[in-house]
Tab-separated table of C-alpha atoms and ligand atoms in Angstrom:
chain	number	residue	atom	x	y	z
A	997	MET	CA	5.068	-12.543	22.063
A	998	ILE	CA	3.310	-13.384	18.684
A	999	GLN	CA	5.228	-15.571	15.903
A	1000	TYR	CA	4.984	-14.864	11.975
A	1001	LEU	CA	4.131	-17.784	9.814
A	1002	SER	CA	3.851	-17.727	6.324
A	1003	THR	CA	0.449	-17.430	4.209
A	1004	THR	CA	1.952	-20.886	2.052
A	1005	GLY	CA	2.712	-22.916	5.472
A	1006	GLY	CA	5.821	-23.419	4.411
A	1007	THR	CA	7.849	-22.485	7.065
A	1008	LYS	CA	8.713	-22.485	10.651
A	1009	PRO	CA	7.325	-19.834	13.246
A	1010	VAL	CA	9.343	-16.826	12.959
A	1011	ASP	CA	9.582	-13.169	14.980
A	1012	PHE	CA	8.114	-10.147	13.845
A	1013	GLU	CA	11.913	-8.804	13.343
A	1014	THR	CA	12.800	-11.240	11.383
A	1015	ALA	CA	9.346	-10.980	9.257
A	1016	ILE	CA	9.976	-7.496	8.840
A	1017	LEU	CA	13.866	-7.631	7.746
A	1018	ASP	CA	13.197	-10.859	5.181
A	1019	GLY	CA	9.767	-9.170	3.571
A	1020	PHE	CA	8.931	-12.464	1.800
A	1021	ALA	CA	8.925	-15.720	3.811
A	1022	GLY	CA	10.742	-18.180	2.633
A	1023	ASP	CA	8.334	-20.595	1.152
A	1024	GLY	CA	7.868	-17.281	-1.245
A	1025	GLY	CA	4.795	-17.122	0.815
A	1026	LEU	CA	4.400	-13.479	2.818
A	1027	TYR	CA	4.247	-13.594	6.146
A	1028	VAL	CA	1.311	-13.209	8.509
A	1029	PRO	CA	1.289	-13.321	12.861
A	1030	GLU	CA	0.228	-16.570	13.862
A	1031	HIS	CA	-2.951	-14.985	15.409
A	1032	LEU	CA	-4.677	-11.861	14.901
A	1033	PRO	CA	-4.629	-9.195	17.927
A	1034	THR	CA	-8.151	-8.118	18.901
A	1035	PHE	CA	-9.476	-5.371	20.620
A	1036	SER	CA	-12.963	-4.463	22.729
A	1037	GLN	CA	-15.603	-1.914	22.298
A	1038	ALA	CA	-14.682	-0.534	25.729
A	1039	GLN	CA	-10.997	-0.363	24.501
A	1040	LEU	CA	-11.650	1.660	21.338
A	1041	ALA	CA	-13.768	3.924	23.407
A	1042	LYS	CA	-10.624	5.163	25.104
A	1043	TRP	CA	-8.216	5.620	22.330
A	1044	LYS	CA	-11.333	8.071	20.379
A	1045	ASP	CA	-9.743	11.230	20.997
A	1046	LEU	CA	-5.901	10.253	20.854
A	1047	PRO	CA	-4.218	12.264	17.989
A	1048	TYR	CA	-2.893	9.816	15.092
A	1049	THR	CA	0.086	8.646	16.456
A	1050	GLU	CA	-0.934	8.104	19.495
A	1051	LEU	CA	-3.018	5.594	18.623
A	1052	ALA	CA	-0.841	4.396	16.133
A	1053	PHE	CA	1.299	3.592	19.489
A	1054	GLU	CA	-1.778	1.954	21.496
A	1055	VAL	CA	-2.736	-0.622	17.852
A	1056	LEU	CA	0.985	-1.136	17.338
A	1057	SER	CA	1.721	-2.060	20.959
A	1058	LEU	CA	-0.828	-4.895	20.381
A	1059	PHE	CA	1.310	-6.840	18.211
A	1060	ILE	CA	4.658	-6.118	18.930
A	1061	ASP	CA	5.857	-5.931	22.079
A	1062	SER	CA	8.325	-5.317	24.563
A	1063	THR	CA	10.359	-8.211	23.861
A	1064	VAL	CA	11.183	-6.452	19.893
A	1065	MET	CA	11.497	-2.880	21.131
A	1066	SER	CA	10.711	-1.098	24.197
A	1067	ALA	CA	7.251	1.300	24.423
A	1068	ASN	CA	10.132	4.578	24.602
A	1069	GLU	CA	11.327	3.407	21.789
A	1070	LEU	CA	8.090	2.646	19.725
A	1071	LYS	CA	7.126	5.424	20.645
A	1072	THR	CA	9.979	7.583	18.788
A	1073	LEU	CA	9.849	5.453	16.447
A	1074	LEU	CA	6.589	6.107	15.372
A	1075	ALA	CA	7.048	10.651	16.307
A	1076	GLU	CA	10.083	10.326	13.341
A	1077	ALA	CA	8.190	8.957	11.429
A	1078	TYR	CA	5.358	11.498	10.348
A	1079	ALA	CA	7.410	14.712	11.581
A	1080	PRO	CA	7.446	15.196	7.817
A	1081	PHE	CA	3.797	15.505	7.151
A	1082	GLU	CA	2.342	18.741	6.578
A	1083	LYS	CA	-1.005	18.826	8.497
A	1084	GLU	CA	-0.547	17.885	12.062
A	1085	THR	CA	-3.303	15.863	12.036
A	1086	VAL	CA	-1.836	13.705	9.638
A	1087	ILE	CA	-4.378	12.156	8.485
A	1088	PRO	CA	-7.710	14.827	8.352
A	1089	LEU	CA	-11.142	14.590	7.161
A	1090	HIS	CA	-13.190	16.520	4.888
A	1091	PRO	CA	-16.855	15.977	4.139
A	1092	LEU	CA	-18.625	16.133	1.016
A	1093	ARG	CA	-20.794	19.084	1.026
A	1094	SER	CA	-22.939	17.047	-2.210
A	1095	ARG	CA	-23.207	13.482	-0.564
A	1096	GLU	CA	-24.750	13.282	2.662
A	1097	HIS	CA	-22.256	12.019	5.792
A	1098	THR	CA	-19.483	10.844	2.691
A	1099	TYR	CA	-16.247	11.480	4.474
A	1100	ILE	CA	-12.740	11.984	2.224
A	1101	MET	CA	-9.732	11.264	4.622
A	1102	GLU	CA	-6.859	12.840	3.278
A	1103	LEU	CA	-4.008	10.154	3.307
A	1104	PHE	CA	-1.586	12.547	1.441
A	1105	TYR	CA	-0.049	15.120	3.018
A	1106	GLY	CA	3.299	12.827	3.786
A	1107	PRO	CA	6.644	14.474	1.982
A	1108	THR	CA	5.936	12.328	-1.816
A	1109	LEU	CA	1.676	12.911	-1.707
A	1110	SER	CA	0.447	9.137	-1.427
A	1111	PHE	CA	-1.432	7.123	0.724
A	1112	LYS	CA	2.658	4.604	-0.149
A	1113	ASP	CA	3.673	7.511	3.127
A	1114	ILE	CA	1.606	5.911	5.759
A	1115	GLY	CA	2.958	3.027	5.542
A	1116	LEU	CA	6.637	3.285	4.704
A	1117	ALA	CA	7.125	6.224	6.684
A	1118	PHE	CA	7.028	3.711	9.299
A	1119	LEU	CA	8.295	0.561	8.023
A	1120	VAL	CA	11.376	2.131	6.869
A	1121	ASN	CA	12.665	3.938	10.117
A	1122	LEU	CA	11.662	0.614	11.723
A	1123	VAL	CA	14.064	-1.409	9.021
A	1124	ASP	CA	16.124	0.616	9.805
A	1125	PHE	CA	16.271	0.932	13.682
A	1126	PHE	CA	16.466	-3.259	12.790
A	1127	LEU	CA	19.607	-2.506	10.780
A	1128	LYS	CA	21.500	-0.275	13.064
A	1129	ARG	CA	20.993	-2.980	16.191
A	1130	LYS	CA	22.556	-5.445	14.012
A	1131	ASN	CA	25.362	-3.819	12.726
A	1132	GLU	CA	24.100	-5.280	8.919
A	1133	ARG	CA	23.006	-3.969	5.691
A	1134	LEU	CA	20.906	-4.477	3.409
A	1135	SER	CA	18.685	-3.876	-0.039
A	1136	ILE	CA	15.804	-3.158	-0.225
A	1137	VAL	CA	13.801	-4.088	-3.543
A	1138	VAL	CA	10.996	-2.450	-4.209
A	1139	ALA	CA	8.709	-2.867	-8.115
A	1140	THR	CA	6.090	0.528	-8.428
A	1141	THR	CA	3.352	1.756	-9.659
A	1142	GLY	CA	4.587	5.181	-9.268
A	1143	ASP	CA	3.832	5.687	-6.111
A	1144	THR	CA	5.388	3.005	-3.098
A	1145	GLY	CA	9.045	4.477	-5.092
A	1146	PRO	CA	9.738	8.083	-4.646
A	1147	ALA	CA	8.298	6.992	-1.105
A	1148	THR	CA	10.634	4.122	-0.380
A	1149	ALA	CA	13.184	6.412	-1.557
A	1150	TYR	CA	12.121	9.716	0.201
A	1151	PHE	CA	11.858	7.527	4.019
A	1152	ALA	CA	15.567	5.173	2.723
A	1153	ALA	CA	17.702	8.496	1.730
A	1154	GLY	CA	20.803	9.051	3.499
A	1155	LYS	CA	20.041	5.708	5.590
A	1156	ALA	CA	23.871	4.588	6.202
A	1157	SER	CA	21.994	0.774	7.266
A	1158	LEU	CA	19.811	0.814	3.739
A	1159	ASP	CA	20.535	0.953	-0.277
A	1160	ALA	CA	16.737	1.164	-2.413
A	1161	TRP	CA	16.668	-0.391	-5.876
A	1162	VAL	CA	13.717	1.209	-7.202
A	1163	LEU	CA	11.858	-0.229	-10.220
A	1164	TYR	CA	9.267	2.234	-12.024
A	1165	PRO	CA	7.755	0.360	-15.202
A	1166	GLN	CA	8.543	3.212	-17.582
A	1167	GLU	CA	5.546	3.811	-19.975
A	1168	PHE	CA	2.668	3.441	-16.462
A	1169	ILE	CA	3.855	6.606	-14.337
A	1170	THR	CA	3.260	9.895	-14.353
A	1171	GLU	CA	6.600	12.217	-14.774
A	1172	GLU	CA	5.975	14.568	-12.270
A	1173	GLN	CA	5.630	10.500	-10.124
A	1174	GLU	CA	9.156	10.501	-12.153
A	1175	ARG	CA	10.728	13.248	-10.409
A	1176	GLN	CA	10.186	12.364	-7.195
A	1177	MET	CA	12.496	8.932	-7.900
A	1178	THR	CA	15.076	10.974	-9.778
A	1179	THR	CA	16.021	13.892	-7.787
A	1180	LEU	CA	17.169	13.412	-4.859
A	1181	PRO	CA	20.499	13.491	-4.655
A	1182	HIS	CA	21.640	10.892	-2.077
A	1183	THR	CA	23.947	7.739	-2.625
A	1184	ASN	CA	22.204	4.671	-1.368
A	1185	ILE	CA	19.099	5.445	-4.173
A	1186	TYR	CA	19.420	3.489	-6.912
A	1187	PRO	CA	15.969	4.946	-9.552
A	1188	VAL	CA	15.895	1.929	-12.363
A	1189	ALA	CA	13.751	3.020	-14.971
A	1190	VAL	CA	12.446	-0.151	-16.937
A	1191	SER	CA	10.749	-0.140	-20.370
A	1192	ASN	CA	8.286	-2.166	-22.664
A	1193	CYS	CA	6.726	-3.841	-19.542
A	1194	PRO	CA	3.811	-5.719	-20.959
A	1195	ASP	CA	1.603	-5.975	-18.158
A	1196	GLY	CA	3.239	-2.645	-16.118
A	1197	GLY	CA	4.189	-2.463	-12.093
A	1198	ASP	CA	2.538	-5.903	-11.968
A	1199	ASP	CA	5.853	-7.343	-13.947
A	1200	LEU	CA	8.115	-5.775	-11.859
A	1201	ASP	CA	6.419	-7.260	-9.249
A	1202	LEU	CA	7.563	-10.420	-10.422
A	1203	VAL	CA	11.035	-9.761	-10.911
A	1204	ILE	CA	11.144	-9.615	-7.160
A	1205	ALA	CA	9.438	-12.373	-6.813
A	1206	LYS	CA	12.993	-14.388	-8.725
A	1207	LEU	CA	15.669	-12.563	-6.967
A	1208	TYR	CA	14.130	-13.716	-3.578
A	1209	ALA	CA	14.048	-17.481	-4.759
A	1210	ASN	CA	17.629	-17.047	-6.074
A	1211	LYS	CA	18.794	-18.190	-2.230
A	1212	ASP	CA	22.554	-17.396	-2.718
A	1213	PHE	CA	21.564	-14.142	-3.803
A	1214	LYS	CA	19.720	-12.904	-1.801
A	1215	GLU	CA	22.074	-14.719	1.147
A	1216	LYS	CA	24.762	-12.978	-0.076
A	1217	LEU	CA	23.562	-9.589	-0.800
A	1218	LYS	CA	20.953	-9.203	1.951
A	1219	LEU	CA	18.316	-8.395	-0.018
A	1220	SER	CA	14.576	-7.139	1.583
A	1221	SER	CA	11.780	-5.607	-0.055
A	1222	VAL	CA	8.811	-3.038	1.500
A	1223	ASN	CA	5.459	-3.766	-0.886
A	1224	SER	CA	2.856	-4.534	0.846
A	1225	ILE	CA	4.262	-8.449	0.161
A	1226	ASN	CA	6.268	-6.845	3.483
A	1227	TRP	CA	3.181	-7.442	6.989
A	1228	GLY	CA	4.889	-3.886	8.399
A	1229	ARG	CA	3.132	-2.114	5.338
A	1230	VAL	CA	-0.066	-3.922	6.261
A	1231	MET	CA	-0.125	-3.658	10.459
A	1232	MET	CA	0.953	-0.390	9.980
A	1233	GLN	CA	-2.316	0.170	7.618
A	1234	THR	CA	-4.639	-1.335	10.157
A	1235	VAL	CA	-4.718	2.179	12.037
A	1236	HIS	CA	-5.966	4.531	9.562
A	1237	TYR	CA	-8.948	2.624	9.914
A	1238	ILE	CA	-8.976	3.078	13.449
A	1239	TYR	CA	-8.495	6.637	13.301
A	1240	GLY	CA	-10.916	7.263	10.570
A	1241	TYR	CA	-13.461	5.538	12.269
A	1242	LEU	CA	-12.561	7.597	15.487
A	1243	GLN	CA	-13.145	10.289	13.568
A	1244	VAL	CA	-16.559	10.205	12.349
A	1245	VAL	CA	-18.839	8.629	14.437
A	1246	ASP	CA	-20.905	9.863	16.760
A	1247	LYS	CA	-20.213	7.165	19.245
A	1248	VAL	CA	-18.002	4.050	19.810
A	1249	GLY	CA	-19.352	1.667	18.532
A	1250	ASP	CA	-21.822	2.762	15.677
A	1251	VAL	CA	-21.402	1.535	12.716
A	1252	ILE	CA	-20.237	3.195	9.294
A	1253	ASP	CA	-19.292	1.674	5.560
A	1254	MET	CA	-15.140	2.901	4.558
A	1255	THR	CA	-14.799	2.804	0.188
A	1256	VAL	CA	-11.471	2.111	-0.769
A	1257	PRO	CA	-9.285	2.503	-3.707
A	1258	SER	CA	-7.615	-0.888	-4.368
A	1259	GLY	CA	-5.035	-2.651	-6.717
A	1260	ALA	CA	-2.544	-5.293	-4.602
A	1261	PHE	CA	-5.682	-4.420	-1.985
A	1262	GLY	CA	-2.637	-3.886	0.557
A	1263	ASN	CA	-4.385	-0.517	1.382
A	1264	LEU	CA	-7.509	-3.336	1.779
A	1265	CYS	CA	-6.328	-5.881	3.405
A	1266	ALA	CA	-5.905	-3.797	6.379
A	1267	GLY	CA	-8.871	-2.371	6.296
A	1268	GLY	CA	-10.603	-6.116	6.757
A	1269	LEU	CA	-7.778	-7.325	9.223
A	1270	ALA	CA	-9.123	-4.584	11.470
A	1271	ARG	CA	-12.352	-4.841	11.236
A	1272	ASN	CA	-12.348	-8.835	11.871
A	1273	MET	CA	-9.659	-7.189	15.177
A	1274	GLY	CA	-12.691	-5.809	16.286
A	1275	LEU	CA	-13.557	-2.464	14.502
A	1276	PRO	CA	-17.855	-1.845	13.249
A	1277	VAL	CA	-17.450	-1.540	9.722
A	1278	GLY	CA	-20.513	-2.620	7.875
A	1279	THR	CA	-19.401	-2.684	4.149
A	1280	PHE	CA	-16.312	-1.905	2.375
A	1281	VAL	CA	-16.901	-1.272	-1.243
A	1282	VAL	CA	-13.509	-2.805	-2.607
A	1283	ALA	CA	-13.380	0.918	-6.296
A	1284	ASN	CA	-11.445	-0.736	-8.962
A	1285	ASN	CA	-11.283	1.134	-12.349
A	1286	ARG	CA	-11.487	-0.953	-15.747
A	1287	ASN	CA	-8.473	-3.182	-14.524
A	1288	ALA	CA	-11.065	-4.825	-12.430
A	1289	CYS	CA	-9.641	-8.468	-10.835
A	1290	LEU	CA	-10.621	-7.302	-7.421
A	1291	HIS	CA	-14.317	-6.558	-8.311
A	1292	ARG	CA	-14.663	-9.976	-9.908
A	1293	ILE	CA	-13.116	-11.486	-7.046
A	1294	PHE	CA	-16.121	-9.744	-4.659
A	1295	SER	CA	-18.721	-9.937	-7.217
A	1296	LYS	CA	-18.419	-13.601	-8.570
A	1297	GLY	CA	-15.380	-15.297	-7.018
A	1298	GLN	CA	-13.513	-15.543	-10.181
A	1299	PHE	CA	-9.615	-14.932	-9.655
A	1300	LYS	CA	-8.495	-14.013	-13.288
A	1301	LYS	CA	-5.454	-12.254	-14.987
A	1302	GLU	CA	-7.171	-10.023	-17.293
A	1303	ALA	CA	-5.094	-7.707	-19.738
A	1304	ILE	CA	-3.601	-4.464	-19.079
A	1305	TYR	CA	-5.557	-1.227	-19.392
A	1306	GLU	CA	-3.925	2.230	-19.260
A	1307	THR	CA	-6.181	4.516	-17.228
A	1308	PRO	CA	-6.390	8.139	-15.327
A	1309	SER	CA	-5.633	5.900	-12.047
A	1310	SER	CA	-3.129	4.737	-12.696
A	1311	ALA	CA	-1.256	4.084	-9.438
A	1312	ILE	CA	-4.030	1.442	-9.362
A	1313	ASP	CA	-3.909	-0.284	-12.724
A	1314	ILE	CA	-2.780	-3.644	-11.427
A	1315	LEU	CA	-3.508	-7.043	-12.759
A	1316	ILE	CA	-2.713	-9.884	-9.575
A	1317	PRO	CA	-3.607	-8.001	-6.276
A	1318	TYR	CA	-1.351	-10.384	-4.787
A	1319	ASN	CA	-2.654	-9.318	-0.847
A	1320	PHE	CA	-5.242	-10.763	-1.729
A	1321	TRP	CA	-4.303	-14.099	-0.656
A	1322	ARG	CA	-3.128	-12.696	2.399
A	1323	PHE	CA	-6.233	-11.592	3.728
A	1324	LEU	CA	-7.940	-15.404	2.268
A	1325	TYR	CA	-5.769	-17.147	4.664
A	1326	PHE	CA	-7.604	-15.434	7.214
A	1327	GLN	CA	-11.125	-16.191	6.265
A	1328	THR	CA	-10.807	-19.087	5.686
A	1329	GLY	CA	-9.572	-20.383	8.990
A	1330	MET	CA	-5.689	-19.436	8.565
A	1331	ASP	CA	-4.561	-22.948	6.307
A	1332	GLY	CA	-1.490	-22.642	4.172
A	1333	THR	CA	-2.560	-26.065	2.342
A	1334	LYS	CA	-5.053	-24.642	1.110
A	1335	ILE	CA	-4.129	-21.272	-0.146
A	1336	LYS	CA	-0.901	-22.489	-1.590
A	1337	HIS	CA	-3.946	-25.186	-3.593
A	1338	TRP	CA	-4.869	-21.548	-4.894
A	1339	ILE	CA	-2.219	-20.481	-6.392
A	1340	THR	CA	-1.419	-22.797	-7.590
A	1341	GLU	CA	-3.911	-23.484	-9.396
A	1342	PHE	CA	-3.844	-19.660	-10.262
A	1343	LYS	CA	-0.399	-19.376	-11.648
A	1344	GLN	CA	-1.253	-22.370	-14.167
A	1345	THR	CA	-4.344	-21.397	-14.900
A	1346	GLY	CA	-4.991	-17.504	-14.713
A	1347	ASN	CA	-8.435	-18.426	-14.229
A	1348	LEU	CA	-9.452	-19.635	-10.490
A	1349	GLN	CA	-12.695	-20.113	-9.737
A	1350	PHE	CA	-14.021	-20.419	-5.991
A	1351	ASP	CA	-15.895	-22.415	-4.674
A	1352	GLN	CA	-19.783	-21.255	-2.978
A	1353	GLU	CA	-18.307	-21.421	0.274
A	1354	THR	CA	-15.250	-20.212	0.428
A	1355	PHE	CA	-16.715	-16.777	-1.503
A	1356	GLU	CA	-19.363	-16.782	1.389
A	1357	LEU	CA	-16.654	-17.106	3.629
A	1358	TYR	CA	-14.384	-14.190	1.783
A	1359	SER	CA	-16.844	-11.576	0.507
A	1360	LYS	CA	-19.249	-11.442	3.244
A	1361	GLY	CA	-18.867	-7.622	4.099
A	1362	PHE	CA	-17.207	-6.219	0.643
A	1363	LEU	CA	-19.506	-4.772	-1.892
A	1364	SER	CA	-17.157	-4.274	-5.406
A	1365	TYR	CA	-17.563	-2.025	-8.524
A	1366	SER	CA	-15.133	-1.152	-12.210
A	1367	ALA	CA	-15.367	2.014	-12.658
A	1368	THR	CA	-15.281	3.179	-15.740
A	1369	ASP	CA	-12.175	6.017	-17.230
A	1370	ALA	CA	-15.415	8.665	-18.009
A	1371	GLN	CA	-16.785	8.663	-14.602
A	1372	THR	CA	-13.846	8.970	-13.367
A	1373	LEU	CA	-13.204	11.966	-15.804
A	1374	SER	CA	-17.082	13.543	-14.264
A	1375	VAL	CA	-16.686	12.767	-10.905
A	1376	ILE	CA	-13.811	15.037	-10.888
A	1377	ARG	CA	-15.859	17.923	-12.105
A	1378	ASP	CA	-18.485	17.942	-10.902
A	1379	VAL	CA	-17.147	17.603	-6.849
A	1380	TYR	CA	-14.877	20.318	-8.969
A	1381	GLN	CA	-17.381	22.593	-9.617
A	1382	THR	CA	-20.154	22.159	-7.025
A	1383	GLU	CA	-17.960	22.754	-4.159
A	1384	GLN	CA	-14.247	23.402	-5.805
A	1385	TYR	CA	-12.762	20.508	-3.608
A	1386	LEU	CA	-10.541	18.350	-5.880
A	1387	LEU	CA	-10.371	14.990	-6.013
A	1388	ASP	CA	-7.442	12.738	-7.224
A	1389	PRO	CA	-7.805	10.154	-9.570
A	1390	HIS	CA	-7.856	7.179	-7.004
A	1391	GLY	CA	-9.957	9.188	-4.811
A	1392	ALA	CA	-12.486	9.190	-7.436
A	1393	VAL	CA	-12.535	6.102	-7.806
A	1394	ALA	CA	-14.265	5.179	-4.602
A	1395	VAL	CA	-16.557	7.929	-4.904
A	1396	VAL	CA	-17.953	6.677	-7.776
A	1397	ALA	CA	-18.014	3.210	-6.952
A	1398	VAL	CA	-20.355	4.854	-3.581
A	1399	ASP	CA	-22.035	6.766	-6.356
A	1400	ALA	CA	-23.179	3.658	-7.959
A	1401	LEU	CA	-23.801	1.725	-5.402
A	1402	SER	CA	-25.622	3.702	-3.244
A	1403	GLU	CA	-28.500	1.950	-3.397
A	1404	GLN	CA	-26.490	-1.568	-2.010
A	1405	LEU	CA	-25.809	1.028	0.834
A	1406	THR	CA	-27.324	1.760	4.041
A	1407	GLY	CA	-27.170	5.303	4.342
A	1408	LYS	CA	-25.080	4.832	7.303
A	1409	LYS	CA	-21.757	7.348	7.309
A	1410	MET	CA	-18.871	6.506	4.888
A	1411	VAL	CA	-15.379	7.058	4.467
A	1412	CYS	CA	-13.476	7.594	0.631
A	1413	LEU	CA	-9.711	6.899	1.069
A	1414	ASN	CA	-8.370	9.796	-1.324
A	1415	THR	CA	-4.463	7.785	-1.547
A	1416	ALA	CA	-2.990	10.488	-3.415
A	1417	HIS	CA	-2.796	14.120	-4.162
A	1418	PRO	CA	-4.129	15.875	-7.140
A	1419	SER	CA	-0.199	17.436	-7.819
A	1420	LYS	CA	0.922	13.844	-9.139
A	1421	PHE	CA	-1.799	13.677	-12.318
A	1422	PRO	CA	-1.347	17.396	-13.500
A	1423	GLU	CA	-2.786	15.500	-17.202
A	1424	VAL	CA	-5.772	13.516	-15.890
A	1425	ILE	CA	-6.993	16.676	-13.522
A	1426	ALA	CA	-6.745	19.036	-16.946
A	1427	ALA	CA	-8.711	16.693	-18.538
A	1428	ALA	CA	-10.820	15.970	-16.356
A	1429	LEU	CA	-11.383	19.743	-15.458
A	1430	GLY	CA	-11.409	20.553	-19.305
A	1431	THR	CA	-9.062	23.938	-18.541
A	1432	PRO	CA	-5.305	23.780	-19.444
A	1433	THR	CA	-4.659	26.296	-17.331
A	1434	LEU	CA	-4.939	24.155	-13.072
A	1435	PRO	CA	-6.416	25.512	-10.135
A	1436	ILE	CA	-3.952	26.005	-7.012
A	1437	ALA	CA	-4.962	23.013	-5.734
A	1438	ALA	CA	-4.015	20.274	-8.422
A	1439	THR	CA	-0.566	21.874	-7.487
A	1440	HIS	CA	2.493	21.340	-5.013
A	1441	PRO	CA	5.425	23.855	-3.950
A	1442	SER	CA	7.155	19.925	-3.446
A	1443	ILE	CA	6.518	18.977	-6.935
A	1444	GLU	CA	7.474	22.829	-8.234
A	1445	GLU	CA	10.922	22.319	-6.637
A	1446	ALA	CA	11.261	18.832	-8.597
A	1447	LYS	CA	11.188	20.643	-11.267
A	1448	LYS	CA	13.676	22.418	-11.135
A	1449	ARG	CA	15.990	19.408	-10.257
A	1450	CYS	CA	19.202	17.373	-12.047
A	1451	GLN	CA	17.542	13.735	-12.412
A	1452	LYS	CA	19.868	10.718	-11.859
A	1453	ARG	CA	18.183	7.556	-12.316
A	1454	TYR	CA	19.685	3.949	-14.373
A	1455	SER	CA	17.376	2.219	-17.400
A	1456	CYS	CA	16.572	-1.178	-18.599
A	1457	ASP	CA	14.509	-3.106	-20.579
A	1458	HIS	CA	12.604	-5.445	-19.201
A	1459	ALA	CA	13.912	-8.312	-20.578
A	1460	HIS	CA	17.602	-8.118	-19.398
A	1461	LEU	CA	15.868	-7.248	-15.374
A	1462	GLU	CA	17.074	-10.155	-14.018
A	1463	GLU	CA	19.938	-10.614	-15.537
A	1464	ALA	CA	21.177	-6.651	-15.094
A	1465	LEU	CA	20.665	-6.211	-11.430
A	1466	LEU	CA	22.275	-8.977	-9.662
A	1467	ALA	CA	25.093	-8.526	-11.651
A	1468	ALA	CA	24.246	-4.336	-10.748
A	1469	MET	CA	23.493	-4.788	-7.034
A	1470	GLU	CA	26.263	-7.333	-6.962
A	1471	ASN	CA	29.333	-4.514	-7.710
A	1472	ASN	CA	27.564	-2.548	-6.126
A	1473	TRP	CA	28.167	-4.685	-3.021
A	1474	GLU	CA	31.453	-4.947	-3.520
A	1475	LEU	CA	32.206	-1.829	-3.936
A	1476	LYS	CA	30.996	-0.706	-0.706
A	1477	MET	CA	32.789	-3.700	0.983
A	1478	SER	CA	35.907	-2.932	-0.094
A	1479	ASN	CA	35.411	1.320	0.962
A	1480	GLU	CA	34.544	0.356	4.590
B	1415	LIG	C1	-0.576	2.628	-3.994
B	1415	LIG	C2	-1.849	3.009	-4.454
B	1415	LIG	C3	-3.793	2.223	-4.403
B	1415	LIG	C4	-3.836	0.743	-3.944
B	1415	LIG	O1	-2.863	0.624	-2.587
B	1415	LIG	P1	-3.291	-0.774	-2.426
B	1415	LIG	O2	-2.660	-1.895	-1.188
B	1415	LIG	O3	-1.789	-1.992	-3.896
B	1415	LIG	O4	-4.905	-0.847	-3.072
B	1415	LIG	C5	-4.643	3.478	-4.116
B	1415	LIG	N1	-4.225	4.713	-4.341
B	1415	LIG	C6	-2.849	5.307	-5.227
B	1415	LIG	C7	-3.321	6.587	-5.116
B	1415	LIG	C8	-2.025	4.305	-4.967
B	1415	LIG	O5	-0.532	4.803	-4.273
């Protein structure tokens, strides 16, 4: 049975269920499996024609053994999680006509139209499964740059085992994203609009980390998080890399490249781990917008926090890509002491320079790029005009990176991850296409529907968020207890 440890080395090994229900590890680090399972090329070849949920079953079975849940329970959970997806294939791949060997992986056919649905469909259902079995309840708190919030709210809505507190930086998300969180009728969803967040979603991540550090409170309120600090997200996200690979290769064993629009590095951490497990990916391209923290990390070994810019690809307006620590842990010998040392130095100085050896260990097989706003808008227009295919601003950042790095890439097949549906960002699309009337591809029935519904939300200034949440959650919990 695989046990789970903390990236910063300060916890005893725990089982899978504990790692999932805790969210953060007890020492404030991130949970990681004590070793990474691997698969052979022969095994990969056997998976070639599996539908997405069946492939997911095979991959997750490497992490979850039958003492945790039976094969049938896992299969049922997966079937239920992906049933609300719009496409039967769950994740279609679309070949671009204007760029040779380039495929767009469409990760946005879940109910809230972004790639967050992929990880959260499974994780929220998994948390619910464990809680029901233990006959317990939890409060989930998440911070969002616009997409985690809607997906968490959707999958938690109406579940008797859960309350979901969804914190979003008011000034940094679109109205469409806000309505996805505020128009659900269920009483167990608490959307909180937070104003005056100088650093956007990063500020909210820090508040959650503080709530966790308050041990009495955490125990009393049974707090958890399904942000990509939760191992369940990263684990689930390894599957779409393997699925995408198997869809585009002529023959299993062929090497391909993949490009990922990255913010907190949760998605790409999973990609890197899938490669460590045995997936033949030559180069991963880390695609940043102007908020280029990961680009600095992968091009010069520098982890530096800079001021935030608001860009058209707002879901990746992130300053501190915390899942990079998790990936670094695996690349540098799984040594919690080292990771803790680096994190401490970063917290003290906001600027960490990795030594050459470490830089080489983690950056091998990666290229990176920082796309400007103008490049992002122009590639949306260009691809739409040449082949009537509408990229969302995040998929566009990926395509900009591929175009810019084409000379360093060796012409292998390329899969670009497109992480959201364009209808979540109508203003950006209108600006890119230069027309006030949006094409039908920039709309979605669920977004139109949400415009007609009433909104319910709480609001709070960032300066008072922690104490307000403590009070609100405590009262709510007591009310619920006395109702039962
Ligand atoms: C969250 C998100 C990303 C970034 O994913 P990370 O795991 O934070 O790197 C990219 N695109 C969209 C649309 C997202 O919602």
